[in-house]
Amino acid sequence: MANNKELPLGTLLRPQHSWVAWILLIAALTVTAMLWQVSIRLVDDRTQAQFKTQSLQLKTAIDQRLLNYEQVLAGSAGLFAVAGQVSRDEWGEYIDNVDINRYYPGIQGIGYVKRVGVREMAEHIASTRRDGILNYLVTPLGSGPDYYPVFYLEPSTSRNQKALGYDAFSDPVHRDAMAMARDDARPKMTGKVVLVQEEVAEDQASFLMYYPLYEGGAAPETVIERRLLLSGYVFSAFRMNTLLDGIVGLISPFLDVKIYDNGTVSRETLMYGSNLGSLEDDFSFEMSQSISHGGRDWLLQTRSTPAFDYLAADPRPGIVLGSGVVISLLLFGFALTLTRGRIMAQSSAGRYRAITEGAASVTLVLGKTGEPRYASPSIREILGFDPDHIDDLELQAQVHEDDWPKLKAGFEKARRTPGQQITAMKVRIRDGGGNWHFMDGTFTSMLKVPGVRGVVLSLRDLTQLKAAETELHRLAFYDPLTGLANRQLFRDRLNHVVHRSRRNQESAALMFLDLDGFKRINDTLGHDAGDELLKQVAQWLQQCVRDDDSVARLGGDEFVVLLSRISSPDAAGQVAGAILRRLCQRVRLSDHEVGVTVSIGITMIPHDSEDPGTLMKYADLAMYRAKERGRNDYQFFTPAMNAQAARRLLQQEELSIALDQDRFVLHYQPKVELKTQRVIGVEALLRWHHPEKGLVNAQQFILLAEETGLIIRLGEIALRQACIQIQALERAGFESLKMAVNLSVRQLMDPGFLDMVRRVITETGVSPEQLELEMAAELLNEDARQVHDLLVSLHDMGLCLILDDFGTGACSLVSLQQLPLDVIKIDHRFIRDIPYNVSATDVASAVIALAHKLHLTVVAEGVETPQQLEFLQSAGCAQCQGNLFSYPLNEDALIGFLIRQYESPLIS
């Protein structure tokens, strides 16, 4: 008998028999691996802590060493402050007492640089030679007006005497440090240099520390006085290897140490490398620290070496691993012994275990007449029946009446073909809760198989698969964010409506919708807020149309509405008007209240076209026409829009090419102060040198630049040219003139705007106080918090802020009080009607009076007649500009105009 035979080891080790032993082994090995990793981590942490401690101690030691050397220089400078003049012998005696070789290793020498004027040079050289320095000569000899030769250098070795007379100021590296020390009245260090007194074979990296000396001893208060009263410098020369070898050898002898100048890792900036530099690619730990001293930033880079790792090694992780493996194997052997006894006891028990059971399938064993005799435990989870009471289950009652005949036929066929699997059939099975499950079933006759003795019915649950297919269909044809139809499904619906309209001569309408200002909401409040707005808009749109109509989201903030049957264009316009009214409201997103409007383009089917692609294009063109007319509007397609779109595409291409070819220039319109009758500034006006049209005014292309995003590049070009022109005016003698530059709202709300302004000001070197930024009044319609933060940042930079087009649109007085504005400009449309339009006159007077109350300067633009000027003068307007004074001028004409206006006043 089989149960009397010895159980083979291979059978015993099978997971289905000894799974407990295997789990115990895996668990024990897992715990062993975890403890081994923990022990390794502890050793690594201890080694890393030791590495970090040595690295930090090394930085501290270097910082302290540099501070000590700075104090030595301060004492040397104090000698000059007390004595006034120090002779060469007194200097040598002082340095001998300092004993730098003993107490300050690394200092090549401490010296004195004397400031010598070009007219004093001959006497300086002669007196020095009379003082015993027979070969003294100032080199290199440049054009003056001042020289800074090394006058004293101690210890007075033959090596150091080579540096006497060397004009350190002639070298850019020395000159940068000396200039900073002079202006800041603080000791400063040079970058990486090779000392003049170095031998050819010893050109190791070095640096010098300069301490400024001033006439009278004390440092003057202002930079100008410091430059005038500078008498010279005391300095120390350092050789990096000599300075650091002792520190590194004492604190971190087994670390690879490197120091780079200016925080940049390169061969050219390497100041110091330890003896272990050849091991730089073999390290376990690395640390970078910044050493800032004397106006220089050094990068201290430390790395561990194999020698450091070897000294920090620990045998305990290996002991933990070995012990754990041995204990795990012993536990595994003990569990196998227990498992063998259990298997031998159960080997004779057989209950249909040859039938496999899956998590998503049910296995039934049916008798000869089809009655259930056994069910797998999975029947409880899948169908909700108790496998222990399967005898009470009536199979026919649980199968859908339409599927029972084919299930019965499969059973009979399986009985006739023992051992063969009958092809799967789709059936619906009702579970214990009355819900239907889609399942496929296969029969296999095992009537003569011992332990089974029946027909095996395997039922695989397809319910989740059906649900997955439904979800895939939804993902393929519906927008996941809003639940609306996507582009593919909408294209099918549009094709269907077009074909039906062509066949039945029924009118339909296609609407293309685009949210106004959605990109601004996305950029300022984030994509989560933008997604929330899109979902809300989708709900509103569905509420505005009938069940037979279709709403879809094409992507981004673009939606389409298909009115499947519409009586006339007027009816389509009524639906568009309802959508505008429904969407034109304020919504709260991320603690901000934002306004929502939409632009709609409408094309009629089949009147405008019977081609779906053409209809989409026409609706898109009509939508752009609605945006051009001020947004929050709808427009029907007209054939003229096609030509306009072609022109627009050509203009966009020309504008992009013009940007690449630098075809934009600035013209300048003077701004006059009425009180002094003088030009106090100019406004920079952008012009396009078109190869065919000549000079093109900004009003003809600025809107296109904003819509296409090219305004960002164009705005930076204009700002940079204006800053360069400020410097040109300064060189021409007009230092006090201010330059005003116009900025669009799109440019101001760009996330990189502030960084761009800072970069342009820094690169051009212009003073921010000479720059004025003109911002359109519609900026106040943007997010109040973002606008406030932006203007505060610009104001803190020292820029003058001008609110342009004041009097148009909605402008809150609270905004004028809370925002850091300096100037407001009265819109030229009000100035144009003065003095003939009483309303314009009243508005101008009110704006000027309001500005005076708010301590703001008022500028009137577009002044063209003496009557307008006379009224503005009487109303108390501070500044004016317009064609009455001057048309916009190019750079050359502007200089001539400014020269003439200084000779005679502009206002008579």
XYZ file of C-alpha atoms in Angstrom, residues 254-799:
546
model
C 42.853 58.903 5.862
C 40.423 61.192 4.037
C 40.819 62.405 0.493
C 40.606 66.209 0.794
C 40.227 68.753 -1.985
C 39.584 72.486 -1.896
C 38.225 74.381 -4.908
C 38.122 78.141 -5.314
C 34.872 79.998 -6.044
C 32.789 76.896 -5.217
C 33.434 75.406 -8.706
C 34.831 71.904 -9.183
C 37.400 71.987 -11.954
C 41.099 71.480 -12.495
C 41.622 75.226 -12.914
C 39.996 76.068 -9.539
C 41.694 73.279 -7.540
C 43.462 74.965 -4.621
C 44.523 71.902 -2.657
C 44.561 68.128 -3.069
C 45.659 65.646 -0.413
C 48.054 62.762 -1.088
C 45.078 60.441 -1.521
C 43.764 62.196 -4.593
C 44.456 59.159 -6.799
C 41.701 57.305 -4.948
C 39.000 59.845 -5.779
C 36.809 57.314 -7.654
C 36.831 54.754 -4.830
C 34.943 56.164 -1.843
C 32.019 55.283 0.430
C 31.175 58.705 1.835
C 31.419 62.186 0.445
C 30.760 65.587 1.976
C 30.921 69.096 0.538
C 31.144 72.175 2.735
C 31.474 75.865 1.986
C 34.248 77.953 3.542
C 33.516 81.661 3.203
C 36.270 84.040 4.223
C 37.638 87.314 3.007
C 35.163 87.618 0.155
C 36.006 84.152 -1.274
C 33.931 80.980 -1.250
C 35.936 77.761 -1.100
C 34.373 74.355 -1.664
C 35.811 71.841 0.819
C 35.275 68.316 -0.539
C 36.097 65.310 1.633
C 35.838 61.657 0.611
C 36.521 58.442 2.438
C 39.306 56.122 1.259
C 39.752 52.327 1.397
C 42.167 52.858 4.278
C 39.509 54.796 6.199
C 36.917 52.064 5.497
C 39.357 49.350 6.577
C 40.087 51.004 9.907
C 36.335 51.435 10.502
C 35.464 47.821 9.576
C 33.515 45.690 12.094
C 33.125 41.852 12.131
C 29.721 41.849 13.821
C 27.534 41.891 10.639
C 29.197 38.657 9.457
C 28.641 37.012 12.830
C 24.960 37.998 12.769
C 24.519 36.610 9.229
C 26.234 33.294 9.900
C 24.410 32.657 13.169
C 21.064 33.519 11.627
C 21.515 31.156 8.678
C 22.445 28.250 11.004
C 19.444 28.846 13.270
C 17.116 29.145 10.231
C 18.279 25.763 8.855
C 17.805 24.091 12.231
C 14.237 25.419 12.480
C 13.553 24.263 8.910
C 14.738 20.727 9.675
C 12.603 20.560 12.810
C 9.503 21.712 10.899
C 10.137 19.122 8.126
C 10.184 16.378 10.739
C 6.761 17.428 12.041
C 5.379 17.800 8.503
C 6.464 14.293 7.488
C 4.427 12.770 10.286
C 1.315 14.735 9.289
C 1.626 13.800 5.590
C 2.028 10.134 6.345
C -1.138 10.282 8.465
C -3.220 11.959 5.715
C -1.835 10.197 2.646
C -4.758 7.765 2.467
C -7.447 10.500 2.665
C -8.689 11.581 -0.774
C -11.453 14.129 -1.408
C -11.343 15.539 -4.924
C -8.074 17.418 -4.354
C -7.010 16.683 -7.893
C -9.406 19.412 -9.021
C -7.699 22.803 -9.041
C -9.492 25.792 -7.624
C -8.935 29.364 -8.726
C -9.796 32.573 -7.000
C -12.047 33.577 -9.915
C -13.537 30.138 -10.720
C -15.937 27.636 -9.161
C -15.446 23.863 -9.478
C -18.442 21.544 -9.192
C -18.421 17.741 -9.310
C -21.713 16.451 -10.711
C -23.051 12.932 -10.455
C -24.198 10.765 -13.383
C -27.595 12.467 -13.420
C -26.185 15.996 -12.991
C -26.782 16.455 -9.236
C -24.045 18.485 -7.420
C -21.934 16.325 -5.126
C -18.976 18.631 -4.392
C -18.229 22.363 -4.683
C -14.906 24.152 -4.249
C -14.661 26.598 -1.321
C -14.488 29.482 -3.834
C -18.238 29.091 -4.416
C -18.818 30.874 -1.130
C -16.914 34.022 -2.181
C -18.067 34.100 -5.803
C -21.695 32.934 -5.683
C -22.496 33.099 -1.976
C -23.397 29.380 -1.516
C -22.218 27.131 1.322
C -19.920 24.395 -0.094
C -20.779 22.119 2.835
C -24.467 22.094 1.842
C -24.022 21.704 -1.888
C -26.369 18.713 -1.928
C -29.263 21.125 -1.320
C -28.402 23.261 -4.372
C -30.716 22.908 -7.397
C -28.457 23.798 -10.306
C -31.197 24.381 -12.908
C -32.892 26.983 -10.712
C -29.673 29.072 -10.563
C -29.007 29.043 -14.349
C -30.729 31.545 -16.662
C -33.557 29.800 -18.535
C -32.084 30.782 -21.904
C -28.682 29.251 -21.004
C -29.851 25.984 -19.365
C -30.307 23.987 -22.626
C -26.722 24.544 -23.798
C -25.361 23.787 -20.312
C -27.312 20.501 -20.229
C -26.143 19.628 -23.746
C -22.543 20.171 -22.699
C -23.028 17.828 -19.707
C -24.399 15.033 -21.928
C -21.575 15.449 -24.449
C -18.962 15.232 -21.678
C -20.478 11.945 -20.427
C -20.106 10.475 -23.904
C -16.442 11.559 -24.284
C -14.633 10.721 -20.993
C -11.388 12.631 -20.330
C -12.008 15.298 -22.994
C -12.729 18.917 -22.092
C -15.873 20.311 -23.665
C -15.491 23.761 -25.296
C -16.313 26.708 -23.027
C -19.856 28.052 -23.133
C -21.142 31.417 -21.862
C -23.859 31.135 -19.192
C -25.510 33.405 -16.642
C -25.553 32.105 -13.057
C -27.579 33.706 -10.260
C -25.799 34.016 -6.899
C -27.268 33.678 -3.423
C -28.249 37.366 -3.404
C -30.190 37.144 -6.687
C -27.547 38.920 -8.815
C -26.531 37.514 -12.185
C -22.903 36.601 -12.942
C -21.512 36.239 -16.459
C -19.512 32.981 -16.474
C -18.032 30.556 -18.959
C -18.187 26.835 -18.199
C -16.281 23.716 -19.306
C -17.143 20.036 -18.655
C -14.665 17.175 -18.153
C -15.912 13.651 -17.493
C -13.906 11.913 -14.695
C -16.477 9.233 -13.763
C -13.844 6.489 -13.647
C -11.115 8.482 -11.880
C -10.655 7.299 -8.258
C -11.405 10.007 -5.728
C -13.519 11.999 -8.206
C -16.129 9.690 -9.771
C -18.081 12.484 -11.487
C -18.306 15.089 -14.208
C -16.253 18.193 -13.326
C -17.899 21.536 -14.193
C -15.521 24.522 -14.041
C -17.182 27.951 -14.013
C -15.015 31.055 -14.499
C -16.476 34.394 -13.363
C -16.437 36.995 -16.152
C -18.284 39.723 -14.232
C -15.141 41.729 -13.463
C -13.968 41.247 -17.024
C -17.266 42.679 -18.282
C -16.873 45.604 -15.889
C -13.307 46.135 -17.118
C -14.522 46.146 -20.716
C -17.130 48.750 -19.784
C -14.460 50.862 -18.068
C -12.155 50.573 -21.078
C -14.989 51.751 -23.288
C -15.543 54.718 -20.967
C -11.839 55.607 -20.988
C -11.689 55.301 -24.767
C -14.679 57.529 -25.477
C -15.156 59.775 -22.446
C -13.066 62.478 -20.808
C -11.800 61.103 -17.442
C -11.939 64.513 -15.721
C -15.408 65.801 -16.651
C -17.185 62.623 -17.780
C -18.105 64.290 -21.075
C -17.592 62.698 -24.469
C -14.017 63.008 -25.699
C -12.775 64.034 -29.124
C -13.108 60.562 -30.680
C -16.696 59.965 -29.526
C -17.709 63.508 -30.440
C -16.285 63.058 -33.951
C -18.504 59.982 -34.400
C -21.557 61.895 -33.153
C -20.759 64.844 -35.436
C -20.426 62.502 -38.440
C -23.812 60.975 -37.587
C -25.516 64.385 -37.293
C -23.929 65.621 -40.552
C -25.133 62.522 -42.453
C -28.622 62.826 -41.007
C -28.793 66.551 -41.810
C -27.706 65.841 -45.397
C -30.263 63.047 -45.743
C -33.236 64.740 -44.043
C -32.331 68.400 -44.792
C -32.569 69.167 -41.060
C -30.500 72.004 -39.600
C -28.056 71.464 -36.773
C -25.489 73.677 -35.082
C -21.947 73.170 -33.836
C -20.563 75.406 -31.072
C -16.887 75.742 -30.168
C -16.333 77.102 -26.631
C -13.139 78.345 -24.987
C -12.907 79.646 -21.414
C -11.567 83.202 -21.180
C -8.445 83.536 -19.025
C -8.242 79.845 -18.086
C -4.448 79.732 -18.448
C -4.148 82.550 -15.923
C -6.246 80.582 -13.409
C -4.098 77.488 -13.993
C -0.845 79.420 -13.587
C -1.882 81.386 -10.489
C -4.087 78.958 -8.538
C -2.658 75.644 -9.737
C -3.923 72.754 -11.874
C -6.157 71.363 -9.117
C -8.184 74.585 -9.110
C -8.258 74.552 -12.919
C -9.556 70.953 -12.941
C -12.269 71.872 -10.433
C -13.378 74.743 -12.685
C -13.487 72.464 -15.752
C -15.736 69.976 -13.930
C -18.082 72.771 -12.867
C -18.247 74.168 -16.412
C -19.060 70.678 -17.753
C -22.051 70.439 -15.375
C -23.301 73.900 -16.393
C -23.055 73.079 -20.090
C -25.042 69.857 -19.718
C -27.765 71.821 -17.934
C -28.045 74.243 -20.881
C -28.765 71.676 -23.634
C -31.341 68.991 -24.383
C -30.906 65.243 -23.896
C -30.544 64.761 -27.678
C -27.689 67.273 -27.857
C -24.039 66.436 -27.182
C -21.442 68.161 -25.021
C -17.769 67.154 -25.275
C -14.391 68.285 -24.009
C -11.682 68.338 -26.669
C -8.841 69.055 -24.244
C -7.590 71.850 -22.010
C -10.365 74.439 -21.671
C -11.934 73.712 -25.062
C -15.512 72.383 -25.184
C -17.916 71.704 -28.056
C -21.707 71.568 -28.081
C -23.599 69.808 -30.873
C -27.247 70.838 -31.231
C -28.570 67.837 -33.174
C -31.739 69.582 -34.381
C -32.198 73.344 -34.494
C -34.864 75.354 -36.279
C -32.784 78.405 -37.223
C -29.589 80.369 -36.440
C -31.669 82.506 -34.082
C -32.496 79.422 -32.035
C -28.803 78.506 -31.906
C -28.051 82.066 -30.771
C -30.604 81.714 -27.986
C -28.847 78.561 -26.732
C -25.470 80.346 -26.925
C -26.909 83.278 -24.957
C -28.220 80.895 -22.300
C -24.748 79.332 -22.015
C -23.134 82.767 -21.654
C -25.541 83.753 -18.892
C -25.080 80.436 -17.089
C -21.271 80.545 -17.211
C -20.813 84.275 -16.566
C -20.447 84.165 -12.786
C -17.825 84.115 -10.060
C -16.619 80.833 -8.610
C -14.605 80.179 -5.450
C -11.479 78.106 -6.137
C -8.719 77.438 -3.576
C -9.879 80.268 -1.311
C -9.920 82.665 -4.284
C -12.953 84.052 -6.090
C -12.454 84.134 -9.852
C -14.687 85.294 -12.682
C -15.671 82.864 -15.445
C -16.613 83.862 -18.974
C -16.602 81.989 -22.264
C -16.194 82.813 -25.959
C -18.382 80.829 -28.375
C -18.096 80.242 -32.109
C -21.130 78.827 -34.014
C -21.371 77.186 -37.411
C -24.583 75.898 -38.981
C -25.026 72.407 -40.456
C -25.338 71.844 -43.415
C -25.500 75.517 -44.466
C -21.821 76.323 -43.779
C -20.378 72.908 -44.706
C -21.097 69.187 -44.803
C -17.562 68.161 -43.892
C -17.023 67.501 -40.144
C -13.406 68.691 -40.180
C -14.339 71.900 -41.974
C -17.190 72.517 -39.535
C -14.787 72.209 -36.570
C -12.422 74.674 -38.234
C -15.229 77.160 -38.941
C -16.529 77.002 -35.366
C -12.978 77.549 -34.093
C -12.539 80.614 -36.322
C -15.838 82.046 -35.116
C -14.765 81.508 -31.516
C -11.559 83.468 -32.121
C -13.655 86.240 -33.633
C -15.687 86.327 -30.403
C -12.455 86.682 -28.404
C -11.288 89.536 -30.635
C -14.577 91.367 -30.020
C -13.961 91.487 -26.283
C -14.747 87.891 -25.154
C -17.832 86.735 -23.209
C -19.642 86.746 -26.559
C -20.727 84.432 -29.377
C -20.173 84.806 -33.111
C -21.511 82.934 -36.150
C -19.089 81.821 -38.830
C -18.851 83.966 -41.948
C -16.743 83.303 -45.087
C -14.697 86.430 -44.332
C -13.275 84.696 -41.268
C -11.363 82.259 -43.500
C -9.398 85.051 -45.110
C -8.877 86.690 -41.738
C -7.495 83.419 -40.301
C -5.061 83.119 -43.203
C -3.885 86.680 -42.614
C -3.564 85.985 -38.903
C -1.431 82.882 -39.528
C 0.811 84.865 -41.901
C 1.188 87.694 -39.349
C 2.065 85.217 -36.621
C 4.760 83.653 -38.813
C 6.110 87.079 -39.784
C 6.141 88.170 -36.143
C 8.088 85.076 -35.081
C 10.624 85.579 -37.894
C 10.988 89.246 -36.950
C 11.812 88.235 -33.385
C 14.484 85.811 -34.604
C 15.951 88.460 -36.957
C 15.871 91.264 -34.332
C 13.676 93.601 -36.407
C 12.197 95.498 -33.444
C 13.348 98.969 -32.378
C 12.235 101.544 -29.862
C 11.037 105.081 -30.545
C 10.767 107.565 -27.726
C 8.083 110.170 -26.963
C 9.180 112.884 -24.522
C 7.294 113.476 -21.268
C 7.124 117.134 -20.116
C 6.811 118.487 -16.587
C 4.375 121.418 -16.808
C 5.840 123.268 -13.826
C 9.408 123.514 -15.168
C 8.448 123.257 -18.886
C 11.241 120.707 -19.319
C 11.468 117.134 -20.544
C 11.865 114.868 -17.499
C 11.529 111.508 -19.205
C 10.557 109.544 -22.275
C 8.193 106.681 -23.014
C 9.656 103.801 -25.028
C 7.313 102.788 -27.870
C 7.950 99.533 -29.753
C 8.147 99.574 -33.558
C 8.528 96.738 -36.079
C 10.799 97.208 -39.099
C 8.683 95.247 -41.577
C 10.547 94.355 -44.788
C 7.535 95.429 -46.924
C 5.350 97.669 -44.758
C 8.162 99.694 -43.244
C 7.821 100.912 -39.658
C 4.765 99.217 -38.045
C 3.076 100.674 -34.937
C 2.800 98.389 -31.875
C -1.023 98.608 -31.879
C -1.018 96.567 -35.102
C 0.786 93.514 -33.688
C 0.792 93.635 -29.870
C -2.572 91.812 -29.499
C -1.342 88.981 -31.747
C 1.874 88.775 -29.707
C -0.155 88.441 -26.494
C -2.427 85.728 -27.878
C 0.473 83.680 -29.283
C 2.700 84.065 -26.215
C 5.416 85.869 -28.193
C 4.863 88.892 -25.948
C 7.154 87.294 -23.338
C 10.204 87.396 -25.645
C 9.119 90.703 -27.194
C 8.711 92.340 -23.774
C 12.196 91.292 -22.670
C 13.694 92.708 -25.893
C 11.916 96.041 -25.327
C 12.990 96.257 -21.678
C 16.605 95.441 -22.520
C 16.758 98.035 -25.346
C 15.224 100.656 -23.031
C 17.849 99.990 -20.340
C 20.638 100.275 -22.924
C 19.138 103.579 -24.130
C 19.146 104.912 -20.540
C 22.916 104.441 -20.448
C 23.255 106.060 -23.887
C 21.351 109.120 -22.632
C 23.600 109.261 -19.561
C 26.696 109.301 -21.753
C 25.120 112.114 -23.795
C 24.729 114.202 -20.622
C 21.058 113.535 -19.783
C 21.533 111.668 -16.514
C 18.258 112.680 -14.862
C 15.869 111.450 -17.572
C 13.611 108.509 -16.753
C 12.609 105.803 -19.211
C 9.031 104.392 -19.211
C 8.427 100.914 -20.675
C 4.944 99.528 -21.431
C 4.087 96.043 -20.109
C 1.129 93.856 -21.066
C -0.938 91.967 -18.490
C 0.114 88.661 -20.087
C 3.754 89.610 -19.616
C 3.271 90.789 -16.010
C 1.458 87.615 -14.944
C 4.125 85.350 -16.449
C 5.782 83.316 -13.618
C 9.277 84.273 -14.827
C 8.623 88.023 -15.128
C 10.324 89.132 -11.878
C 13.432 87.061 -12.569
C 13.588 88.505 -16.099
C 13.458 92.115 -14.795
C 16.187 91.432 -12.226
C 18.362 89.750 -14.871
C 18.022 92.593 -17.404
C 18.766 95.275 -14.788
C 21.813 93.347 -13.560
C 23.191 92.611 -17.031
C 22.730 96.174 -18.350
C 23.876 97.842 -15.111
C 21.098 100.436 -15.203
C 19.902 102.104 -12.001
C 16.343 100.919 -11.171
C 15.371 104.476 -10.121
C 15.643 105.567 -13.776
C 13.218 102.923 -14.996
C 9.416 103.297 -15.046
C 7.050 100.398 -15.720
C 3.670 101.242 -17.291
C 0.926 98.687 -16.566
C -2.547 98.619 -18.126
C -5.470 99.272 -15.778
C -6.922 95.864 -16.648
C -4.174 94.358 -14.472
C -6.436 95.194 -11.508
C -8.913 92.584 -12.780
C -6.386 89.819 -12.050
C -6.029 87.984 -8.735
C -5.679 90.749 -6.136
C -3.195 88.916 -3.922
C -0.890 87.993 -6.788
C -0.987 91.525 -8.225
C -0.208 93.016 -4.806
C 2.783 90.694 -4.245
C 4.085 91.410 -7.762
C 3.908 95.208 -7.451
C 5.428 95.165 -3.961
C 8.401 93.175 -5.292
C 8.868 95.613 -8.204
C 8.553 98.628 -5.887
C 11.112 97.152 -3.476
C 13.555 96.943 -6.388
C 13.329 100.752 -6.708
C 11.244 100.821 -9.899
